PDB file of C-alpha atoms in Angstrom:
ATOM      1  CA  THR M 658      -2.646  -0.204 -23.337  1.00  0.00           C
ATOM      2  CA  ASP M 659      -2.274   2.544 -25.950  1.00  0.00           C
ATOM      3  CA  ARG M 660      -6.038   3.138 -26.048  1.00  0.00           C
ATOM      4  CA  VAL M 661      -6.249   3.565 -22.273  1.00  0.00           C
ATOM      5  CA  GLN M 662      -3.322   5.982 -22.408  1.00  0.00           C
ATOM      6  CA  ALA M 663      -4.981   7.975 -25.204  1.00  0.00           C
ATOM      7  CA  GLU M 664      -8.201   8.246 -23.182  1.00  0.00           C
ATOM      8  CA  ALA M 665      -6.184   9.445 -20.175  1.00  0.00           C
ATOM      9  CA  GLU M 666      -4.584  12.198 -22.265  1.00  0.00           C
ATOM     10  CA  ARG M 667      -8.004  13.187 -23.603  1.00  0.00           C
ATOM     11  CA  PHE M 668      -9.362  13.444 -20.054  1.00  0.00           C
ATOM     12  CA  ILE M 669      -6.468  15.637 -18.926  1.00  0.00           C
ATOM     13  CA  SER M 670      -6.766  17.867 -21.987  1.00  0.00           C
ATOM     14  CA  ALA M 671     -10.451  18.479 -21.251  1.00  0.00           C
ATOM     15  CA  ARG M 672      -9.781  19.726 -17.719  1.00  0.00           C
ATOM     16  CA  GLY M 673      -9.588  23.412 -18.694  1.00  0.00           C
ATOM     17  CA  ASP M 674      -7.960  25.312 -15.838  1.00  0.00           C
ATOM     18  CA  ARG M 675      -9.292  22.962 -13.175  1.00  0.00           C
ATOM     19  CA  PRO M 676      -7.179  20.623 -11.056  1.00  0.00           C
ATOM     20  CA  PHE M 677      -7.649  16.982 -11.984  1.00  0.00           C
ATOM     21  CA  PHE M 678      -7.443  13.543 -10.428  1.00  0.00           C
ATOM     22  CA  LEU M 679      -6.829  10.684 -12.838  1.00  0.00           C
ATOM     23  CA  TYR M 680      -7.164   7.069 -11.699  1.00  0.00           C
ATOM     24  CA  LEU M 681      -5.569   5.099 -14.537  1.00  0.00           C
ATOM     25  CA  ALA M 682      -6.012   1.332 -14.144  1.00  0.00           C
ATOM     26  CA  HIS M 683      -4.344  -0.469 -17.035  1.00  0.00           C
ATOM     27  CA  TYR M 684      -5.536  -3.925 -18.033  1.00  0.00           C
ATOM     28  CA  ALA M 685      -1.869  -4.894 -18.408  1.00  0.00           C
ATOM     29  CA  VAL M 686      -0.201  -6.773 -16.958  1.00  0.00           C
ATOM     30  CA  HIS M 687      -2.831  -9.501 -16.788  1.00  0.00           C
ATOM     31  CA  ARG M 688      -4.279 -12.334 -18.768  1.00  0.00           C
ATOM     32  CA  PRO M 689      -5.138 -12.492 -21.600  1.00  0.00           C
ATOM     33  CA  VAL M 690      -1.506 -11.877 -22.437  1.00  0.00           C
ATOM     34  CA  ASP M 691      -1.224  -9.473 -25.353  1.00  0.00           C
ATOM     35  CA  ALA M 692       1.469  -7.166 -26.717  1.00  0.00           C
ATOM     36  CA  LYS M 693       2.608  -5.450 -29.903  1.00  0.00           C
ATOM     37  CA  PRO M 694       4.211  -7.856 -32.407  1.00  0.00           C
ATOM     38  CA  GLU M 695       7.248  -5.605 -32.794  1.00  0.00           C
ATOM     39  CA  THR M 696       7.799  -5.668 -29.031  1.00  0.00           C
ATOM     40  CA  ILE M 697       7.377  -9.452 -28.812  1.00  0.00           C
ATOM     41  CA  ARG M 698      10.122  -9.958 -31.413  1.00  0.00           C
ATOM     42  CA  ARG M 699      12.633  -8.408 -28.995  1.00  0.00           C
ATOM     43  CA  TYR M 700      12.070 -11.243 -26.509  1.00  0.00           C
ATOM     44  CA  PRO M 701      13.040 -14.668 -27.901  1.00  0.00           C
ATOM     45  CA  PRO M 702      11.751 -17.681 -25.928  1.00  0.00           C
ATOM     46  CA  ARG M 703      14.117 -18.921 -23.220  1.00  0.00           C
ATOM     47  CA  GLY M 704      13.440 -22.586 -22.544  1.00  0.00           C
ATOM     48  CA  PRO M 705      10.214 -24.255 -21.392  1.00  0.00           C
ATOM     49  CA  SER M 706       7.554 -21.982 -19.963  1.00  0.00           C
ATOM     50  CA  PRO M 707       3.830 -22.250 -19.114  1.00  0.00           C
ATOM     51  CA  TRP M 708       1.840 -21.991 -22.354  1.00  0.00           C
ATOM     52  CA  GLY M 709       5.006 -20.701 -24.075  1.00  0.00           C
ATOM     53  CA  LEU M 710       3.988 -17.116 -23.287  1.00  0.00           C
ATOM     54  CA  VAL M 711       7.055 -15.638 -21.595  1.00  0.00           C
ATOM     55  CA  PRO M 712       8.082 -13.474 -24.613  1.00  0.00           C
ATOM     56  CA  GLU M 713       4.546 -12.095 -24.879  1.00  0.00           C
ATOM     57  CA  TYR M 714       4.416 -11.411 -21.154  1.00  0.00           C
ATOM     58  CA  ALA M 715       7.755  -9.589 -21.166  1.00  0.00           C
ATOM     59  CA  ALA M 716       6.598  -7.555 -24.167  1.00  0.00           C
ATOM     60  CA  MET M 717       3.343  -6.662 -22.407  1.00  0.00           C
ATOM     61  CA  ILE M 718       5.348  -5.263 -19.490  1.00  0.00           C
ATOM     62  CA  GLU M 719       7.498  -3.195 -21.862  1.00  0.00           C
ATOM     63  CA  ASP M 720       4.437  -1.855 -23.669  1.00  0.00           C
ATOM     64  CA  LEU M 721       2.971  -0.784 -20.329  1.00  0.00           C
ATOM     65  CA  ASP M 722       6.229   0.843 -19.269  1.00  0.00           C
ATOM     66  CA  ALA M 723       6.448   2.734 -22.561  1.00  0.00           C
ATOM     67  CA  SER M 724       2.861   3.915 -22.168  1.00  0.00           C
ATOM     68  CA  VAL M 725       3.530   5.296 -18.680  1.00  0.00           C
ATOM     69  CA  GLY M 726       6.583   7.088 -20.058  1.00  0.00           C
ATOM     70  CA  ARG M 727       4.570   8.652 -22.871  1.00  0.00           C
ATOM     71  CA  LEU M 728       1.944   9.875 -20.410  1.00  0.00           C
ATOM     72  CA  ARG M 729       4.675  11.480 -18.329  1.00  0.00           C
ATOM     73  CA  GLU M 730       6.003  13.238 -21.430  1.00  0.00           C
ATOM     74  CA  PHE M 731       2.474  14.388 -22.251  1.00  0.00           C
ATOM     75  CA  LEU M 732       2.253  16.020 -18.819  1.00  0.00           C
ATOM     76  CA  ARG M 733       5.585  17.711 -19.484  1.00  0.00           C
ATOM     77  CA  ARG M 734       4.411  19.098 -22.842  1.00  0.00           C
ATOM     78  CA  GLU M 735       1.231  20.377 -21.182  1.00  0.00           C
ATOM     79  CA  GLY M 736       3.304  22.177 -18.555  1.00  0.00           C
ATOM     80  CA  LEU M 737       1.776  20.034 -15.795  1.00  0.00           C
ATOM     81  CA  LEU M 738       4.571  17.672 -14.783  1.00  0.00           C
ATOM     82  CA  GLU M 739       6.070  20.006 -12.172  1.00  0.00           C
ATOM     83  CA  GLN M 740       2.721  20.372 -10.418  1.00  0.00           C
ATOM     84  CA  THR M 741       1.462  16.810 -10.683  1.00  0.00           C
ATOM     85  CA  VAL M 742       1.991  13.902  -8.291  1.00  0.00           C
ATOM     86  CA  ILE M 743       2.248  10.501  -9.982  1.00  0.00           C
ATOM     87  CA  VAL M 744       1.762   7.327  -7.926  1.00  0.00           C
ATOM     88  CA  PHE M 745       2.719   4.117  -9.751  1.00  0.00           C
ATOM     89  CA  THR M 746       1.804   0.872  -8.018  1.00  0.00           C
ATOM     90  CA  SER M 747       0.156  -2.536  -8.436  1.00  0.00           C
ATOM     91  CA  ASP M 748      -2.808  -4.313  -6.877  1.00  0.00           C
ATOM     92  CA  ASN M 749      -1.127  -7.548  -5.752  1.00  0.00           C
ATOM     93  CA  GLY M 750       2.006  -9.652  -5.968  1.00  0.00           C
ATOM     94  CA  ALA M 751       3.056 -11.696  -8.989  1.00  0.00           C
ATOM     95  CA  VAL M 752       1.043 -14.724 -10.072  1.00  0.00           C
ATOM     96  CA  LYS M 753       2.617 -18.155  -9.625  1.00  0.00           C
ATOM     97  CA  TRP M 754       2.535 -18.980 -13.335  1.00  0.00           C
ATOM     98  CA  TRP M 755       5.185 -16.367 -14.137  1.00  0.00           C
ATOM     99  CA  GLY M 756       7.938 -17.397 -11.732  1.00  0.00           C
ATOM    100  CA  SER M 757       8.913 -16.581  -8.175  1.00  0.00           C
ATOM    101  CA  ASN M 758       8.878 -13.405  -6.130  1.00  0.00           C
ATOM    102  CA  GLY M 759      12.525 -13.793  -5.161  1.00  0.00           C
ATOM    103  CA  PRO M 760      13.017 -13.901  -1.393  1.00  0.00           C
ATOM    104  CA  LEU M 761       9.331 -13.300  -0.683  1.00  0.00           C
ATOM    105  CA  ARG M 762       7.019 -16.143   0.272  1.00  0.00           C
ATOM    106  CA  GLU M 763       4.101 -17.208  -1.938  1.00  0.00           C
ATOM    107  CA  THR M 764       2.382 -15.182  -4.674  1.00  0.00           C
ATOM    108  CA  LYS M 765      -0.891 -13.498  -5.624  1.00  0.00           C
ATOM    109  CA  GLY M 766      -3.855 -14.904  -3.730  1.00  0.00           C
ATOM    110  CA  THR M 767      -2.201 -15.124  -0.310  1.00  0.00           C
ATOM    111  CA  LEU M 768      -1.452 -12.647   2.460  1.00  0.00           C
ATOM    112  CA  TYR M 769       2.213 -13.543   2.681  1.00  0.00           C
ATOM    113  CA  GLU M 770       4.626 -10.871   1.465  1.00  0.00           C
ATOM    114  CA  GLY M 771       4.770 -12.344  -2.038  1.00  0.00           C
ATOM    115  CA  GLY M 772       1.053 -11.689  -2.377  1.00  0.00           C
ATOM    116  CA  ILE M 773       0.763  -8.215  -0.869  1.00  0.00           C
ATOM    117  CA  ARG M 774       4.139  -6.482  -1.280  1.00  0.00           C
ATOM    118  CA  VAL M 775       4.010  -4.529  -4.543  1.00  0.00           C
ATOM    119  CA  PRO M 776       5.999  -1.967  -6.538  1.00  0.00           C
ATOM    120  CA  LEU M 777       5.505   1.664  -5.518  1.00  0.00           C
ATOM    121  CA  ILE M 778       7.095   4.687  -7.177  1.00  0.00           C
ATOM    122  CA  VAL M 779       6.075   8.277  -6.465  1.00  0.00           C
ATOM    123  CA  LEU M 780       7.049  11.305  -8.558  1.00  0.00           C
ATOM    124  CA  GLY M 781       6.087  14.866  -7.754  1.00  0.00           C
ATOM    125  CA  PRO M 782       7.071  18.378  -6.671  1.00  0.00           C
ATOM    126  CA  GLY M 783       9.588  18.367  -3.838  1.00  0.00           C
ATOM    127  CA  ILE M 784      10.142  14.600  -4.056  1.00  0.00           C
ATOM    128  CA  ARG M 785      13.813  13.866  -4.700  1.00  0.00           C
ATOM    129  CA  GLY M 786      14.527  10.943  -7.019  1.00  0.00           C
ATOM    130  CA  GLY M 787      16.780   8.026  -6.217  1.00  0.00           C
ATOM    131  CA  ASN M 788      15.600   7.538  -2.626  1.00  0.00           C
ATOM    132  CA  TYR M 789      14.126   4.410  -1.072  1.00  0.00           C
ATOM    133  CA  ALA M 790      11.820   4.502   1.940  1.00  0.00           C
ATOM    134  CA  HIS M 791      11.467   1.643   4.407  1.00  0.00           C
ATOM    135  CA  ALA M 792       8.296   2.920   6.104  1.00  0.00           C
ATOM    136  CA  PRO M 793       5.475   0.366   5.665  1.00  0.00           C
ATOM    137  CA  VAL M 794       2.682   1.824   3.542  1.00  0.00           C
ATOM    138  CA  VAL M 795      -0.589   0.499   2.137  1.00  0.00           C
ATOM    139  CA  GLY M 796      -3.005   1.283  -0.684  1.00  0.00           C
ATOM    140  CA  TYR M 797      -5.558   2.992   1.527  1.00  0.00           C
ATOM    141  CA  ASP M 798      -2.877   5.554   2.423  1.00  0.00           C
ATOM    142  CA  ILE M 799      -3.151   7.052  -1.068  1.00  0.00           C
ATOM    143  CA  PHE M 800      -6.279   9.107  -0.353  1.00  0.00           C
ATOM    144  CA  PRO M 801      -4.901  10.922   2.727  1.00  0.00           C
ATOM    145  CA  THR M 802      -1.549  11.340   0.956  1.00  0.00           C
ATOM    146  CA  VAL M 803      -3.039  13.008  -2.121  1.00  0.00           C
ATOM    147  CA  LEU M 804      -5.290  15.163   0.056  1.00  0.00           C
ATOM    148  CA  ASP M 805      -2.342  16.245   2.228  1.00  0.00           C
ATOM    149  CA  LEU M 806      -0.270  17.197  -0.821  1.00  0.00           C
ATOM    150  CA  ALA M 807      -3.099  19.019  -2.611  1.00  0.00           C
ATOM    151  CA  ALA M 808      -4.801  20.713   0.363  1.00  0.00           C
ATOM    152  CA  PRO M 809      -2.589  20.690   3.483  1.00  0.00           C
ATOM    153  CA  GLY M 810      -4.558  20.884   6.701  1.00  0.00           C
ATOM    154  CA  PHE M 811      -7.792  19.598   5.178  1.00  0.00           C
ATOM    155  CA  ALA M 812      -9.595  17.276   7.596  1.00  0.00           C
ATOM    156  CA  LEU M 813      -9.982  13.649   6.600  1.00  0.00           C
ATOM    157  CA  PRO M 814     -13.478  12.161   6.585  1.00  0.00           C
ATOM    158  CA  LYS M 815     -14.348  10.122   9.641  1.00  0.00           C
ATOM    159  CA  GLY M 816     -13.384   6.471   9.378  1.00  0.00           C
ATOM    160  CA  VAL M 817     -10.370   6.832   7.075  1.00  0.00           C
ATOM    161  CA  GLU M 818      -7.702   4.462   8.407  1.00  0.00           C
ATOM    162  CA  GLY M 819      -4.822   5.472   6.138  1.00  0.00           C
ATOM    163  CA  GLY M 820      -2.097   8.027   6.743  1.00  0.00           C
ATOM    164  CA  SER M 821      -0.203  10.559   4.639  1.00  0.00           C
ATOM    165  CA  TRP M 822       3.156   9.699   3.056  1.00  0.00           C
ATOM    166  CA  LYS M 823       3.986  13.402   2.760  1.00  0.00           C
ATOM    167  CA  PRO M 824       6.610  13.450   5.568  1.00  0.00           C
ATOM    168  CA  VAL M 825       8.381  10.480   3.986  1.00  0.00           C
ATOM    169  CA  LEU M 826       8.145  11.726   0.402  1.00  0.00           C
ATOM    170  CA  LEU M 827       9.423  15.214   1.171  1.00  0.00           C
ATOM    171  CA  GLY M 828      11.956  13.911   3.697  1.00  0.00           C
ATOM    172  CA  GLY M 829      14.037  11.970   1.212  1.00  0.00           C
ATOM    173  CA  GLY M 830      12.659   8.613   2.321  1.00  0.00           C
ATOM    174  CA  THR M 831      13.009   9.157   6.060  1.00  0.00           C
ATOM    175  CA  GLY M 832      10.199   9.705   8.521  1.00  0.00           C
ATOM    176  CA  THR M 833       7.061   7.809   9.420  1.00  0.00           C
ATOM    177  CA  VAL M 834       3.416   7.616   8.406  1.00  0.00           C
ATOM    178  CA  ALA M 835       0.924   8.554  11.138  1.00  0.00           C
ATOM    179  CA  ARG M 836      -2.386   6.675  11.069  1.00  0.00           C
ATOM    180  CA  PRO M 837      -5.453   6.736  13.337  1.00  0.00           C
ATOM    181  CA  ILE M 838      -4.824   3.067  14.142  1.00  0.00           C
ATOM    182  CA  ASN M 839      -1.469   1.375  14.736  1.00  0.00           C
ATOM    183  CA  ARG M 840      -1.897  -1.548  12.385  1.00  0.00           C
ATOM    184  CA  LEU M 841      -2.097  -2.558   8.742  1.00  0.00           C
ATOM    185  CA  VAL M 842      -4.704  -5.250   8.041  1.00  0.00           C
ATOM    186  CA  TRP M 843      -5.435  -7.439   5.003  1.00  0.00           C
ATOM    187  CA  HIS M 844      -8.350  -9.877   4.806  1.00  0.00           C
ATOM    188  CA  HIS M 845      -8.860 -12.562   2.163  1.00  0.00           C
ATOM    189  CA  ASP M 846     -11.560 -15.252   2.216  1.00  0.00           C
ATOM    190  CA  VAL M 847     -12.466 -15.765  -1.453  1.00  0.00           C
ATOM    191  CA  GLU M 848     -10.908 -18.311  -3.840  1.00  0.00           C
ATOM    192  CA  ILE M 849      -8.178 -19.232  -1.390  1.00  0.00           C
ATOM    193  CA  GLU M 850      -7.183 -22.474   0.295  1.00  0.00           C
ATOM    194  CA  HIS M 851      -7.313 -21.026   3.797  1.00  0.00           C
ATOM    195  CA  PRO M 852      -9.504 -17.954   4.492  1.00  0.00           C
ATOM    196  CA  GLN M 853      -7.094 -15.671   6.298  1.00  0.00           C
ATOM    197  CA  THR M 854      -6.356 -12.283   7.790  1.00  0.00           C
ATOM    198  CA  ALA M 855      -2.941 -10.663   8.211  1.00  0.00           C
ATOM    199  CA  MET M 856      -2.010  -7.787  10.497  1.00  0.00           C
ATOM    200  CA  ARG M 857       1.269  -5.888  10.653  1.00  0.00           C
ATOM    201  CA  GLN M 858       2.481  -3.733  13.540  1.00  0.00           C
ATOM    202  CA  GLY M 859       5.973  -2.375  13.111  1.00  0.00           C
ATOM    203  CA  ASP M 860       8.121  -5.270  11.888  1.00  0.00           C
ATOM    204  CA  LEU M 861       5.839  -7.941  13.355  1.00  0.00           C
ATOM    205  CA  LYS M 862       3.241  -9.589  11.149  1.00  0.00           C
ATOM    206  CA  LEU M 863       0.572 -12.080  12.216  1.00  0.00           C
ATOM    207  CA  VAL M 864      -1.267 -14.324   9.727  1.00  0.00           C
ATOM    208  CA  HIS M 865      -4.386 -16.097  11.040  1.00  0.00           C
ATOM    209  CA  HIS M 866      -6.072 -18.963   9.159  1.00  0.00           C
ATOM    210  CA  TRP M 867      -9.754 -18.984  10.050  1.00  0.00           C
ATOM    211  CA  ASP M 868     -10.472 -22.581   9.028  1.00  0.00           C
ATOM    212  CA  THR M 869      -7.553 -24.278  10.787  1.00  0.00           C
ATOM    213  CA  LYS M 870      -7.193 -21.733  13.640  1.00  0.00           C
ATOM    214  CA  GLN M 871      -3.452 -21.617  12.930  1.00  0.00           C
ATOM    215  CA  ASP M 872      -1.380 -18.531  13.713  1.00  0.00           C
ATOM    216  CA  PHE M 873       1.876 -17.505  12.057  1.00  0.00           C
ATOM    217  CA  LEU M 874       3.980 -14.719  13.565  1.00  0.00           C
ATOM    218  CA  TYR M 875       6.931 -13.298  11.640  1.00  0.00           C
ATOM    219  CA  ASP M 876       9.558 -10.629  12.260  1.00  0.00           C
ATOM    220  CA  LEU M 877       9.879  -9.107   8.794  1.00  0.00           C
ATOM    221  CA  ALA M 878      13.038  -7.185   9.706  1.00  0.00           C
ATOM    222  CA  ALA M 879      14.905 -10.456  10.288  1.00  0.00           C
ATOM    223  CA  ASP M 880      12.799 -12.846   8.218  1.00  0.00           C
ATOM    224  CA  LEU M 881      11.437 -11.200   5.069  1.00  0.00           C
ATOM    225  CA  GLY M 882      10.807 -14.638   3.540  1.00  0.00           C
ATOM    226  CA  GLU M 883       8.462 -15.557   6.425  1.00  0.00           C
ATOM    227  CA  ARG M 884      10.113 -18.912   7.124  1.00  0.00           C
ATOM    228  CA  ASN M 885      10.389 -18.794  10.924  1.00  0.00           C
ATOM    229  CA  ASN M 886       7.025 -18.921  12.718  1.00  0.00           C
ATOM    230  CA  LEU M 887       7.472 -17.233  16.113  1.00  0.00           C
ATOM    231  CA  ALA M 888       3.925 -17.865  17.374  1.00  0.00           C
ATOM    232  CA  ARG M 889       4.963 -20.525  19.912  1.00  0.00           C
ATOM    233  CA  GLU M 890       8.099 -18.661  20.986  1.00  0.00           C
ATOM    234  CA  ARG M 891       6.157 -15.448  21.629  1.00  0.00           C
ATOM    235  CA  PRO M 892       2.700 -16.558  22.799  1.00  0.00           C
ATOM    236  CA  GLU M 893       1.831 -13.323  24.615  1.00  0.00           C
ATOM    237  CA  VAL M 894       2.566 -11.177  21.574  1.00  0.00           C
ATOM    238  CA  THR M 895       0.648 -13.608  19.376  1.00  0.00           C
ATOM    239  CA  ALA M 896      -2.398 -13.539  21.675  1.00  0.00           C
ATOM    240  CA  ARG M 897      -2.395  -9.750  21.884  1.00  0.00           C
ATOM    241  CA  MET M 898      -2.106  -9.285  18.126  1.00  0.00           C
ATOM    242  CA  LEU M 899      -4.715 -11.979  17.436  1.00  0.00           C
ATOM    243  CA  ALA M 900      -7.226 -10.280  19.724  1.00  0.00           C
ATOM    244  CA  GLU M 901      -6.667  -6.974  17.934  1.00  0.00           C
ATOM    245  CA  LEU M 902      -6.861  -8.651  14.532  1.00  0.00           C
ATOM    246  CA  LYS M 903     -10.190 -10.283  15.378  1.00  0.00           C
ATOM    247  CA  ALA M 904     -11.623  -7.052  16.758  1.00  0.00           C
ATOM    248  CA  HIS M 905     -10.669  -5.299  13.521  1.00  0.00           C
ATOM    249  CA  VAL M 906     -12.307  -7.986  11.375  1.00  0.00           C
ATOM    250  CA  ARG M 907     -15.457  -8.003  13.513  1.00  0.00           C
ATOM    251  CA  ALA M 908     -15.796  -4.228  13.169  1.00  0.00           C
ATOM    252  CA  GLY M 909     -15.226  -4.372   9.430  1.00  0.00           C
ATOM    253  CA  LEU M 910     -17.324  -7.376   8.406  1.00  0.00           C
ATOM    254  CA  GLY M 911     -20.091  -7.315  10.991  1.00  0.00           C
ATOM    255  CA  GLU M 912     -21.200  -9.868  13.534  1.00  0.00           C
ATOM    256  CA  GLN M 913     -22.836 -12.320  11.119  1.00  0.00           C
ATOM    257  CA  LYS M 914     -19.857 -12.715   8.796  1.00  0.00           C
ATOM    258  CA  PHE M 915     -17.435 -12.724  11.714  1.00  0.00           C
ATOM    259  CA  ALA M 916     -19.390 -15.488  13.448  1.00  0.00           C
ATOM    260  CA  ALA M 917     -19.240 -17.549  10.262  1.00  0.00           C
ATOM    261  CA  LEU M 918     -15.486 -17.079  10.072  1.00  0.00           C
ATOM    262  CA  GLU M 919     -15.035 -18.109  13.690  1.00  0.00           C
ATOM    263  CA  ALA M 920     -17.225 -21.179  13.176  1.00  0.00           C
ATOM    264  CA  GLY M 921     -15.359 -22.222  10.045  1.00  0.00           C
ATOM    265  CA  LYS M 922     -18.433 -21.901   7.836  1.00  0.00           C
ATOM    266  CA  PHE M 923     -17.487 -20.883   4.302  1.00  0.00           C
ATOM    267  CA  ASP M 924     -19.931 -21.226   1.429  1.00  0.00           C
ATOM    268  CA  ASP M 925     -19.267 -21.029  -2.310  1.00  0.00           C
ATOM    269  CA  ALA M 926     -20.249 -17.370  -2.492  1.00  0.00           C
ATOM    270  CA  SER M 927     -18.064 -16.135   0.336  1.00  0.00           C
ATOM    271  CA  ALA M 928     -15.004 -18.329   0.391  1.00  0.00           C
ATOM    272  CA  GLY M 929     -15.081 -20.933  -2.354  1.00  0.00           C
ATOM    273  CA  LYS M 930     -15.038 -23.596   0.398  1.00  0.00           C
ATOM    274  CA  GLY M 931     -11.341 -22.907   0.708  1.00  0.00           C
ATOM    275  CA  LYS M 932     -10.549 -24.883  -2.445  1.00  0.00           C
ATOM    276  CA  GLY M 933      -9.026 -22.031  -4.412  1.00  0.00           C
ATOM    277  CA  LYS M 934     -10.629 -23.147  -7.684  1.00  0.00           C
ATOM    278  CA  GLY M 935     -11.853 -19.767  -8.837  1.00  0.00           C
ATOM    279  CA  LYS M 936     -10.448 -17.672 -11.686  1.00  0.00           C
ATOM    280  CA  GLY M 937      -9.052 -14.919  -9.435  1.00  0.00           C
TER     281      GLY M 937
END
């Protein structure tokens, strides 16, 4: 963690007078679990835990947090903090070995909220601290957001499906994100029990299992834990969303892969036969 941070500072220092974009992907927090001995000593074991690694895992999180804080202070010393946007987020939900995700269903490796809802903190000029935004956002929004903040009015390349968070960030958490398409889509067919696609429109979210042909419709505003499947109660909405979901997947994956999904054909390379035995 410290080495990655040091390399990030070296990259920023070498920028000269040029603007910079830094994509900093820490190895933490992830297996193998590793942390500084002095940090681990602050976290005594608390009862039985998988592999007895909870103190090390907690220490790894603290080491990462401290590293992010030191990088922020580096930007301040360089006189860059007030003109730099920092986006802090994660790639997926928590893994099942380290406990639950609270009210959210499932964990990493699924398209339920426990697998795709992640931390997101944004710091930057004109962004007031202490606000929480309820607008649904997604990772592929980051590119249009950064572009909108750095070069307002610059045209997005054709095919970009994300939207800018700028109205929400500068509006104290209020406002909406405008995208070319009115849907957020996640697709997962590798190392998972049921190859699946999820699509969200507003507060409604549809999860489709390609192997079993099952559909799960949830109203996230009333059912964040995704316990009440509304697919049978709202068949017209389910059918409409499913048609749009399939059209999106067909356009993204191509006819050959889409036909395989529809036919329930999943080989080791593409879907792990739905057994979920991989290392991911």
